[in-house]
Amino acid sequence: MQIETFELERNQSLYENTVKYNLTESGIHPYTLRELLTEEQQAEVLDLRLGYGQTNGAPELRATLAGYYRGCNEDNILVTNGSAEANFVAFWSLLEPGDEVAMMLPNYQLLYGLARSLGCTVKPFHLRESANWAPDLGELESQLTDKTRIIALCNPNNPTGAVLSREDMQRIVKLAEARDCYILSDEIYAGSELDGVETTSFLDLYPRTIVASGLAKSLAHPGLRIGWLAGPPEVIAGAWHHHDYTSISTGIISQYVANVIMQPAKRAEVLERGRSLLRTNVPIVERWVGNHAENFRLISPRAGGMAFIGYNMEINSSELATRLRLEKDVLVVAGDWFGMDRYLRLGIGGKTTELLEGLELIDEFLLQLKGE
Ligand SMILES: Cc1ncc(COP(=O)(O)O)c(C=O)c1O
């Protein structure tokens, strides 16, 4: 099975822990366990017996997660190692060679690369910058055929931070209904909307939806490696069947902590901390782009810890990212890693001081570049 290099993850794996300023992270600044857990909960963690536990996820955790989707119970949930694994087992269990997947682009590369390696054809439909990153649904409609098995999308979107309007969601549902295909909706950035209005899950609108989500982004705990699928019980059962071949189960400690985070009051507190960080950081990036308006442009993100910035300078985005890393110790995401040169994605969900210092170093680099 051939699989193309996952450019974004490979570059992050190589460098995110070695640079001084990592501006590639699209999630919210993580917690420590001490910050998150009460003393009583910390003591409970110490007493956890580290067996395997239930391989599709502890029943209490699945019940808690199911509570966030209309009409769902624990049979609608599979707990996975990150939403990366959730996405993986969903595609792996549902797709056959020759199937077609209509896919929102730009997008996190995982599903694009995986679908192709499974022998499927990816039919893109694009978010248009000229339409404030709204999707081209005429293009989606023209890409659907009898072979379309899944419409795959990411809402709120990585890398643009765009959120689908309710109207566009309804139109996508109508198109999926007409072809009787699944919608795979990656909703890991839901809950970080700056206006505080949480994005509706596609699963609340269309029963043949499979949601991939997790704790890594809006919920600020990537290190727990907890994700999940929510969807029809027969799809979840099929994904669990495949999950036995990947990682068997998630960690007992992570499942315990996830259940703490996903209690409604705690979840609301974690999400509010993230939004408040973004409400500080987004205006900083907007001002920075405004100060460089001759070269940079930004449609402000509506959710997620990222800003997808277009530029008009004569330098390829991978080269720009490499030089920033080598010359200024700042890591940014090259648009190339999303298949879109002449863009950069900046992580803006981290500490404000780090963002400010990182931007200053980018300023220094830009001055240098002008002088060359
Ligand atoms: C849209 C999207 N889905 C999934 C993932 C993977 O998340 P996790 O850390 O939960 O595996 C990412 C990570 O960047 C992402 O952006």
GROMACS .gro file of C-alpha atoms and ligand atoms in nm:
model
  388
    1MET     CA    1   0.000   0.000   0.000
    2GLN     CA    2   0.155   0.327  -0.116
    3ILE     CA    3   0.094   0.632   0.097
    4GLU     CA    4   0.216   0.984   0.031
    5THR     CA    5   0.420   1.176   0.288
    6PHE     CA    6   0.200   1.361   0.537
    7GLU     CA    7   0.382   1.692   0.487
    8LEU     CA    8   0.229   1.882   0.777
    9GLU     CA    9   0.270   1.607   1.038
   10ARG     CA   10   0.619   1.514   0.914
   11ASN     CA   11   0.742   1.871   0.941
   12GLN     CA   12   0.580   1.915   1.282
   13SER     CA   13   0.723   1.583   1.402
   14LEU     CA   14   1.072   1.686   1.296
   15TYR     CA   15   1.079   2.041   1.424
   16GLU     CA   16   0.799   2.145   1.659
   17ASN     CA   17   0.987   2.037   1.970
   18THR     CA   18   1.322   2.175   1.857
   19VAL     CA   19   1.237   2.536   1.764
   20LYS     CA   20   1.211   2.821   2.012
   21TYR     CA   21   0.880   2.950   1.870
   22ASN     CA   22   0.639   2.689   1.745
   23LEU     CA   23   0.364   2.871   1.557
   24THR     CA   24   0.230   2.559   1.387
   25GLU     CA   25  -0.011   2.435   1.652
   26SER     CA   26  -0.375   2.485   1.557
   27GLY     CA   27  -0.519   2.394   1.896
   28ILE     CA   28  -0.548   2.580   2.224
   29HIS     CA   29  -0.260   2.600   2.473
   30PRO     CA   30  -0.271   2.270   2.669
   31TYR     CA   31  -0.336   2.226   3.040
   32THR     CA   32  -0.120   2.040   3.288
   33LEU     CA   33  -0.292   1.765   3.485
   34ARG     CA   34  -0.248   1.971   3.800
   35GLU     CA   35  -0.430   2.267   3.644
   36LEU     CA   36  -0.713   2.046   3.525
   37LEU     CA   37  -0.783   1.800   3.805
   38THR     CA   38  -0.898   1.856   4.162
   39GLU     CA   39  -0.687   1.698   4.435
   40GLU     CA   40  -0.949   1.430   4.474
   41GLN     CA   41  -0.935   1.351   4.102
   42GLN     CA   42  -0.556   1.344   4.110
   43ALA     CA   43  -0.576   1.084   4.388
   44GLU     CA   44  -0.823   0.883   4.180
   45VAL     CA   45  -0.577   0.882   3.889
   46LEU     CA   46  -0.309   0.742   4.118
   47ASP     CA   47  -0.539   0.456   4.212
   48LEU     CA   48  -0.636   0.362   3.857
   49ARG     CA   49  -0.549   0.005   3.771
   50LEU     CA   50  -0.368   0.014   3.438
   51GLY     CA   51  -0.540  -0.271   3.257
   52TYR     CA   52  -0.679  -0.254   2.904
   53GLY     CA   53  -1.033  -0.158   2.992
   54GLN     CA   54  -1.312  -0.167   2.738
   55THR     CA   55  -1.159  -0.153   2.388
   56ASN     CA   56  -1.426   0.068   2.231
   57GLY     CA   57  -1.404   0.311   2.524
   58ALA     CA   58  -1.524   0.304   2.884
   59PRO     CA   59  -1.907   0.291   2.890
   60GLU     CA   60  -1.925   0.602   3.114
   61LEU     CA   61  -1.706   0.799   2.873
   62ARG     CA   62  -1.907   0.684   2.571
   63ALA     CA   63  -2.229   0.778   2.747
   64THR     CA   64  -2.088   1.123   2.830
   65LEU     CA   65  -1.977   1.178   2.468
   66ALA     CA   66  -2.310   1.052   2.329
   67GLY     CA   67  -2.486   1.322   2.530
   68TYR     CA   68  -2.346   1.583   2.288
   69TYR     CA   69  -2.526   1.434   1.984
   70ARG     CA   70  -2.902   1.432   1.943
   71GLY     CA   71  -3.067   1.094   2.000
   72CYS     CA   72  -2.737   0.911   2.057
   73ASN     CA   73  -2.631   0.663   2.322
   74GLU     CA   74  -2.305   0.478   2.390
   75ASP     CA   75  -2.358   0.246   2.089
   76ASN     CA   76  -2.314   0.551   1.868
   77ILE     CA   77  -1.961   0.617   2.000
   78LEU     CA   78  -1.617   0.464   1.947
   79VAL     CA   79  -1.331   0.611   2.151
   80THR     CA   80  -1.003   0.628   1.959
   81ASN     CA   81  -0.642   0.743   1.988
   82GLY     CA   82  -0.689   1.097   1.869
   83SER     CA   83  -0.927   1.205   1.602
   84ALA     CA   84  -0.651   1.101   1.361
   85GLU     CA   85  -0.730   0.739   1.440
   86ALA     CA   86  -1.103   0.814   1.437
   87ASN     CA   87  -1.075   0.946   1.081
   88PHE     CA   88  -0.850   0.656   0.985
   89VAL     CA   89  -1.077   0.375   1.102
   90ALA     CA   90  -1.385   0.548   0.958
   91PHE     CA   91  -1.235   0.559   0.608
   92TRP     CA   92  -1.067   0.222   0.638
   93SER     CA   93  -1.389   0.050   0.740
   94LEU     CA   94  -1.620   0.226   0.492
   95LEU     CA   95  -1.423   0.257   0.169
   96GLU     CA   96  -1.353   0.002  -0.103
   97PRO     CA   97  -1.114   0.049  -0.398
   98GLY     CA   98  -1.295   0.232  -0.677
   99ASP     CA   99  -1.517   0.433  -0.441
  100GLU     CA  100  -1.519   0.810  -0.474
  101VAL     CA  101  -1.490   1.061  -0.193
  102ALA     CA  102  -1.599   1.420  -0.240
  103MET     CA  103  -1.367   1.621  -0.020
  104MET     CA  104  -1.359   1.977   0.105
  105LEU     CA  105  -1.026   2.146   0.026
  106PRO     CA  106  -0.815   2.289   0.174
  107ASN     CA  107  -0.826   2.033   0.452
  108TYR     CA  108  -0.615   1.837   0.695
  109GLN     CA  109  -0.421   1.596   0.472
  110LEU     CA  110  -0.500   1.271   0.653
  111LEU     CA  111  -0.821   1.177   0.473
  112TYR     CA  112  -0.698   1.294   0.134
  113GLY     CA  113  -0.385   1.077   0.149
  114LEU     CA  114  -0.564   0.782   0.306
  115ALA     CA  115  -0.851   0.771   0.055
  116ARG     CA  116  -0.602   0.766  -0.232
  117SER     CA  117  -0.393   0.494  -0.073
  118LEU     CA  118  -0.710   0.284  -0.031
  119GLY     CA  119  -0.756   0.297  -0.408
  120CYS     CA  120  -1.033   0.558  -0.405
  121THR     CA  121  -1.067   0.871  -0.614
  122VAL     CA  122  -1.080   1.203  -0.433
  123LYS     CA  123  -1.310   1.459  -0.597
  124PRO     CA  124  -1.237   1.799  -0.446
  125PHE     CA  125  -1.475   2.083  -0.375
  126HIS     CA  126  -1.311   2.405  -0.268
  127LEU     CA  127  -1.355   2.672  -0.009
  128ARG     CA  128  -1.321   2.999  -0.201
  129GLU     CA  129  -1.119   3.282  -0.056
  130SER     CA  130  -1.316   3.522  -0.275
  131ALA     CA  131  -1.631   3.408  -0.089
  132ASN     CA  132  -1.477   3.443   0.260
  133TRP     CA  133  -1.386   3.075   0.248
  134ALA     CA  134  -1.744   2.960   0.186
  135PRO     CA  135  -1.765   2.629  -0.005
  136ASP     CA  136  -1.831   2.607  -0.376
  137LEU     CA  137  -2.139   2.387  -0.356
  138GLY     CA  138  -2.194   2.399  -0.732
  139GLU     CA  139  -1.856   2.231  -0.758
  140LEU     CA  140  -1.956   1.976  -0.491
  141GLU     CA  141  -2.275   1.892  -0.679
  142SER     CA  142  -2.084   1.847  -1.004
  143GLN     CA  143  -1.839   1.607  -0.831
  144LEU     CA  144  -2.104   1.368  -0.697
  145THR     CA  145  -2.166   1.044  -0.889
  146ASP     CA  146  -2.317   0.702  -0.823
  147LYS     CA  147  -1.977   0.598  -0.693
  148THR     CA  148  -1.960   0.869  -0.425
  149ARG     CA  149  -1.952   0.690  -0.092
  150ILE     CA  150  -1.862   0.976   0.140
  151ILE     CA  151  -1.863   1.355   0.142
  152ALA     CA  152  -1.572   1.443   0.372
  153LEU     CA  153  -1.542   1.785   0.527
  154CYS     CA  154  -1.393   1.968   0.819
  155ASN     CA  155  -1.616   2.215   1.004
  156PRO     CA  156  -1.490   2.449   1.144
  157ASN     CA  157  -1.223   2.417   0.882
  158ASN     CA  158  -0.850   2.361   0.913
  159PRO     CA  159  -0.662   2.567   0.787
  160THR     CA  160  -0.896   2.861   0.715
  161GLY     CA  161  -1.089   2.876   1.046
  162ALA     CA  162  -1.407   2.913   0.837
  163VAL     CA  163  -1.742   2.790   0.967
  164LEU     CA  164  -2.015   2.668   0.732
  165SER     CA  165  -2.336   2.868   0.736
  166ARG     CA  166  -2.648   2.681   0.843
  167GLU     CA  167  -2.778   2.725   0.488
  168ASP     CA  168  -2.469   2.565   0.334
  169MET     CA  169  -2.490   2.278   0.584
  170GLN     CA  170  -2.851   2.214   0.479
  171ARG     CA  171  -2.753   2.222   0.113
  172ILE     CA  172  -2.473   1.969   0.173
  173VAL     CA  173  -2.719   1.744   0.359
  174LYS     CA  174  -2.962   1.763   0.064
  175LEU     CA  175  -2.685   1.665  -0.178
  176ALA     CA  176  -2.581   1.373   0.045
  177GLU     CA  177  -2.942   1.258   0.081
  178ALA     CA  178  -2.995   1.262  -0.293
  179ARG     CA  179  -2.696   1.029  -0.342
  180ASP     CA  180  -2.756   0.834  -0.020
  181CYS     CA  181  -2.394   0.883   0.078
  182TYR     CA  182  -2.231   0.936   0.415
  183ILE     CA  183  -2.101   1.266   0.544
  184LEU     CA  184  -1.777   1.237   0.736
  185SER     CA  185  -1.756   1.554   0.937
  186ASP     CA  186  -1.436   1.635   1.124
  187GLU     CA  187  -1.560   1.863   1.403
  188ILE     CA  188  -1.249   1.882   1.617
  189TYR     CA  189  -1.246   2.264   1.601
  190ALA     CA  190  -1.607   2.300   1.718
  191GLY     CA  191  -1.635   2.488   2.045
  192SER     CA  192  -1.365   2.745   1.968
  193GLU     CA  193  -1.587   2.983   1.769
  194LEU     CA  194  -1.493   3.339   1.861
  195ASP     CA  195  -1.857   3.450   1.865
  196GLY     CA  196  -1.934   3.179   2.122
  197VAL     CA  197  -2.195   3.010   1.902
  198GLU     CA  198  -2.099   2.644   1.887
  199THR     CA  199  -2.117   2.489   1.540
  200THR     CA  200  -2.406   2.245   1.499
  201SER     CA  201  -2.295   1.888   1.441
  202PHE     CA  202  -2.385   1.739   1.103
  203LEU     CA  203  -2.501   1.436   1.303
  204ASP     CA  204  -2.787   1.647   1.440
  205LEU     CA  205  -2.896   1.721   1.081
  206TYR     CA  206  -2.833   1.400   0.890
  207PRO     CA  207  -2.839   1.045   1.033
  208ARG     CA  208  -2.584   0.907   0.785
  209THR     CA  209  -2.316   1.131   0.936
  210ILE     CA  210  -2.000   1.005   1.099
  211VAL     CA  211  -1.841   1.269   1.320
  212ALA     CA  212  -1.469   1.256   1.395
  213SER     CA  213  -1.371   1.466   1.692
  214GLY     CA  214  -1.144   1.476   1.993
  215LEU     CA  215  -0.980   1.666   2.273
  216ALA     CA  216  -0.673   1.795   2.088
  217LYS     CA  217  -0.784   2.133   1.953
  218SER     CA  218  -1.071   2.337   2.101
  219LEU     CA  219  -1.056   2.117   2.410
  220ALA     CA  220  -0.686   2.185   2.465
  221HIS     CA  221  -0.559   1.835   2.555
  222PRO     CA  222  -0.368   1.686   2.257
  223GLY     CA  223  -0.138   1.489   2.487
  224LEU     CA  224  -0.423   1.268   2.607
  225ARG     CA  225  -0.458   1.134   2.252
  226ILE     CA  226  -0.833   1.095   2.293
  227GLY     CA  227  -1.065   1.119   1.996
  228TRP     CA  228  -1.390   0.958   1.898
  229LEU     CA  229  -1.630   0.871   1.623
  230ALA     CA  230  -2.000   0.937   1.662
  231GLY     CA  231  -2.240   0.791   1.409
  232PRO     CA  232  -2.488   0.519   1.319
  233PRO     CA  233  -2.440   0.207   1.539
  234GLU     CA  234  -2.362  -0.021   1.244
  235VAL     CA  235  -2.088   0.214   1.120
  236ILE     CA  236  -1.948   0.244   1.472
  237ALA     CA  237  -1.949  -0.137   1.506
  238GLY     CA  238  -1.759  -0.167   1.176
  239ALA     CA  239  -1.507   0.093   1.285
  240TRP     CA  240  -1.456  -0.085   1.619
  241HIS     CA  241  -1.394  -0.409   1.425
  242HIS     CA  242  -1.112  -0.233   1.238
  243HIS     CA  243  -0.989  -0.059   1.552
  244ASP     CA  244  -0.893  -0.400   1.692
  245TYR     CA  245  -0.620  -0.396   1.425
  246THR     CA  246  -0.484  -0.050   1.498
  247SER     CA  247  -0.437   0.023   1.868
  248ILE     CA  248  -0.689  -0.207   2.044
  249SER     CA  249  -0.785   0.061   2.294
  250THR     CA  250  -0.702   0.400   2.437
  251GLY     CA  251  -0.522   0.448   2.768
  252ILE     CA  252  -0.706   0.411   3.096
  253ILE     CA  253  -0.563   0.737   3.237
  254SER     CA  254  -0.659   0.931   2.926
  255GLN     CA  255  -1.013   0.793   2.933
  256TYR     CA  256  -1.053   0.893   3.296
  257VAL     CA  257  -0.930   1.247   3.229
  258ALA     CA  258  -1.141   1.274   2.915
  259ASN     CA  259  -1.450   1.196   3.114
  260VAL     CA  260  -1.361   1.478   3.355
  261ILE     CA  261  -1.313   1.727   3.068
  262MET     CA  262  -1.634   1.627   2.893
  263GLN     CA  263  -1.861   1.687   3.193
  264PRO     CA  264  -2.072   1.983   3.076
  265ALA     CA  265  -1.950   2.242   3.331
  266LYS     CA  266  -1.582   2.152   3.289
  267ARG     CA  267  -1.611   2.138   2.911
  268ALA     CA  268  -1.770   2.483   2.908
  269GLU     CA  269  -1.487   2.617   3.128
  270VAL     CA  270  -1.215   2.467   2.904
  271LEU     CA  271  -1.382   2.606   2.590
  272GLU     CA  272  -1.425   2.952   2.742
  273ARG     CA  273  -1.055   2.964   2.833
  274GLY     CA  274  -0.976   2.885   2.468
  275ARG     CA  275  -1.212   3.143   2.325
  276SER     CA  276  -1.080   3.408   2.555
  277LEU     CA  277  -0.724   3.332   2.440
  278LEU     CA  278  -0.835   3.356   2.077
  279ARG     CA  279  -1.019   3.683   2.141
  280THR     CA  280  -0.684   3.826   2.254
  281ASN     CA  281  -0.470   3.666   1.982
  282VAL     CA  282  -0.686   3.711   1.670
  283PRO     CA  283  -0.678   4.096   1.689
  284ILE     CA  284  -0.299   4.079   1.730
  285VAL     CA  285  -0.265   3.883   1.406
  286GLU     CA  286  -0.519   4.106   1.232
  287ARG     CA  287  -0.314   4.413   1.329
  288TRP     CA  288   0.007   4.244   1.221
  289VAL     CA  289  -0.140   4.157   0.880
  290GLY     CA  290  -0.278   4.513   0.856
  291ASN     CA  291   0.076   4.646   0.910
  292HIS     CA  292   0.194   4.433   0.618
  293ALA     CA  293  -0.105   4.493   0.393
  294GLU     CA  294   0.118   4.541   0.088
  295ASN     CA  295   0.224   4.175   0.111
  296PHE     CA  296  -0.022   3.987   0.333
  297ARG     CA  297  -0.398   3.936   0.352
  298LEU     CA  298  -0.621   3.753   0.597
  299ILE     CA  299  -0.983   3.652   0.618
  300SER     CA  300  -1.013   3.636   0.993
  301PRO     CA  301  -1.071   3.291   1.135
  302ARG     CA  302  -1.408   3.236   1.300
  303ALA     CA  303  -1.285   2.936   1.499
  304GLY     CA  304  -0.972   2.735   1.576
  305GLY     CA  305  -0.624   2.839   1.682
  306MET     CA  306  -0.504   2.931   1.337
  307ALA     CA  307  -0.484   3.212   1.083
  308PHE     CA  308  -0.445   3.125   0.714
  309ILE     CA  309  -0.260   3.415   0.562
  310GLY     CA  310  -0.212   3.474   0.190
  311TYR     CA  311   0.094   3.660   0.060
  312ASN     CA  312   0.221   3.797  -0.270
  313MET     CA  313   0.598   3.781  -0.221
  314GLU     CA  314   0.816   3.594  -0.469
  315ILE     CA  315   0.912   3.314  -0.238
  316ASN     CA  316   0.774   2.964  -0.220
  317SER     CA  317   0.597   2.886   0.109
  318SER     CA  318   0.811   2.581   0.197
  319GLU     CA  319   1.124   2.787   0.142
  320LEU     CA  320   0.982   3.070   0.351
  321ALA     CA  321   0.897   2.828   0.634
  322THR     CA  322   1.239   2.662   0.617
  323ARG     CA  323   1.423   2.991   0.625
  324LEU     CA  324   1.214   3.120   0.916
  325ARG     CA  325   1.298   2.803   1.107
  326LEU     CA  326   1.670   2.807   1.030
  327GLU     CA  327   1.729   3.181   1.054
  328LYS     CA  328   1.481   3.285   1.325
  329ASP     CA  329   1.395   2.965   1.514
  330VAL     CA  330   1.025   3.017   1.431
  331LEU     CA  331   0.821   2.731   1.287
  332VAL     CA  332   0.515   2.815   1.075
  333VAL     CA  333   0.305   2.595   0.845
  334ALA     CA  334   0.378   2.638   0.474
  335GLY     CA  335   0.071   2.664   0.251
  336ASP     CA  336   0.242   2.398   0.038
  337TRP     CA  337   0.168   2.145   0.311
  338PHE     CA  338  -0.200   2.207   0.235
  339GLY     CA  339  -0.136   2.207  -0.140
  340MET     CA  340  -0.165   2.589  -0.146
  341ASP     CA  341   0.156   2.777  -0.209
  342ARG     CA  342   0.172   3.149  -0.123
  343TYR     CA  343  -0.008   3.095   0.208
  344LEU     CA  344   0.115   3.049   0.562
  345ARG     CA  345  -0.080   2.911   0.854
  346LEU     CA  346   0.007   3.065   1.188
  347GLY     CA  347  -0.087   2.896   1.514
  348ILE     CA  348  -0.263   3.149   1.733
  349GLY     CA  349  -0.405   2.938   2.015
  350GLY     CA  350  -0.085   2.948   2.221
  351LYS     CA  351   0.047   3.195   2.476
  352THR     CA  352   0.010   3.558   2.366
  353THR     CA  353   0.370   3.645   2.460
  354GLU     CA  354   0.503   3.369   2.235
  355LEU     CA  355   0.285   3.482   1.948
  356LEU     CA  356   0.407   3.842   1.986
  357GLU     CA  357   0.772   3.740   2.003
  358GLY     CA  358   0.729   3.504   1.707
  359LEU     CA  359   0.570   3.781   1.498
  360GLU     CA  360   0.855   4.018   1.585
  361LEU     CA  361   1.104   3.763   1.454
  362ILE     CA  362   0.900   3.719   1.136
  363ASP     CA  363   0.914   4.100   1.099
  364GLU     CA  364   1.293   4.090   1.126
  365PHE     CA  365   1.304   3.818   0.862
  366LEU     CA  366   1.078   4.013   0.625
  367LEU     CA  367   1.304   4.319   0.652
  368GLN     CA  368   1.601   4.102   0.575
  369LEU     CA  369   1.419   3.951   0.276
  370LYS     CA  370   1.342   4.297   0.136
  371GLY     CA  371   1.710   4.384   0.149
  372GLU     CA  372   1.813   4.077  -0.054
  373LIG     C1  373  -0.894   1.861   1.116
  373LIG     C2  374  -0.807   1.774   1.201
  373LIG     N1  375  -0.847   1.650   1.231
  373LIG     C3  376  -0.772   1.569   1.306
  373LIG     C4  377  -0.650   1.609   1.356
  373LIG     C5  378  -0.571   1.515   1.442
  373LIG     O1  379  -0.607   1.539   1.575
  373LIG     P1  380  -0.572   1.443   1.697
  373LIG     O2  381  -0.457   1.505   1.767
  373LIG     O3  382  -0.697   1.441   1.781
  373LIG     O4  383  -0.541   1.309   1.643
  373LIG     C6  384  -0.603   1.738   1.328
  373LIG     C7  385  -0.471   1.782   1.376
  373LIG     O5  386  -0.418   1.884   1.340
  373LIG     C8  387  -0.685   1.823   1.249
  373LIG     O6  388  -0.647   1.947   1.219
   0.00000   0.00000   0.00000
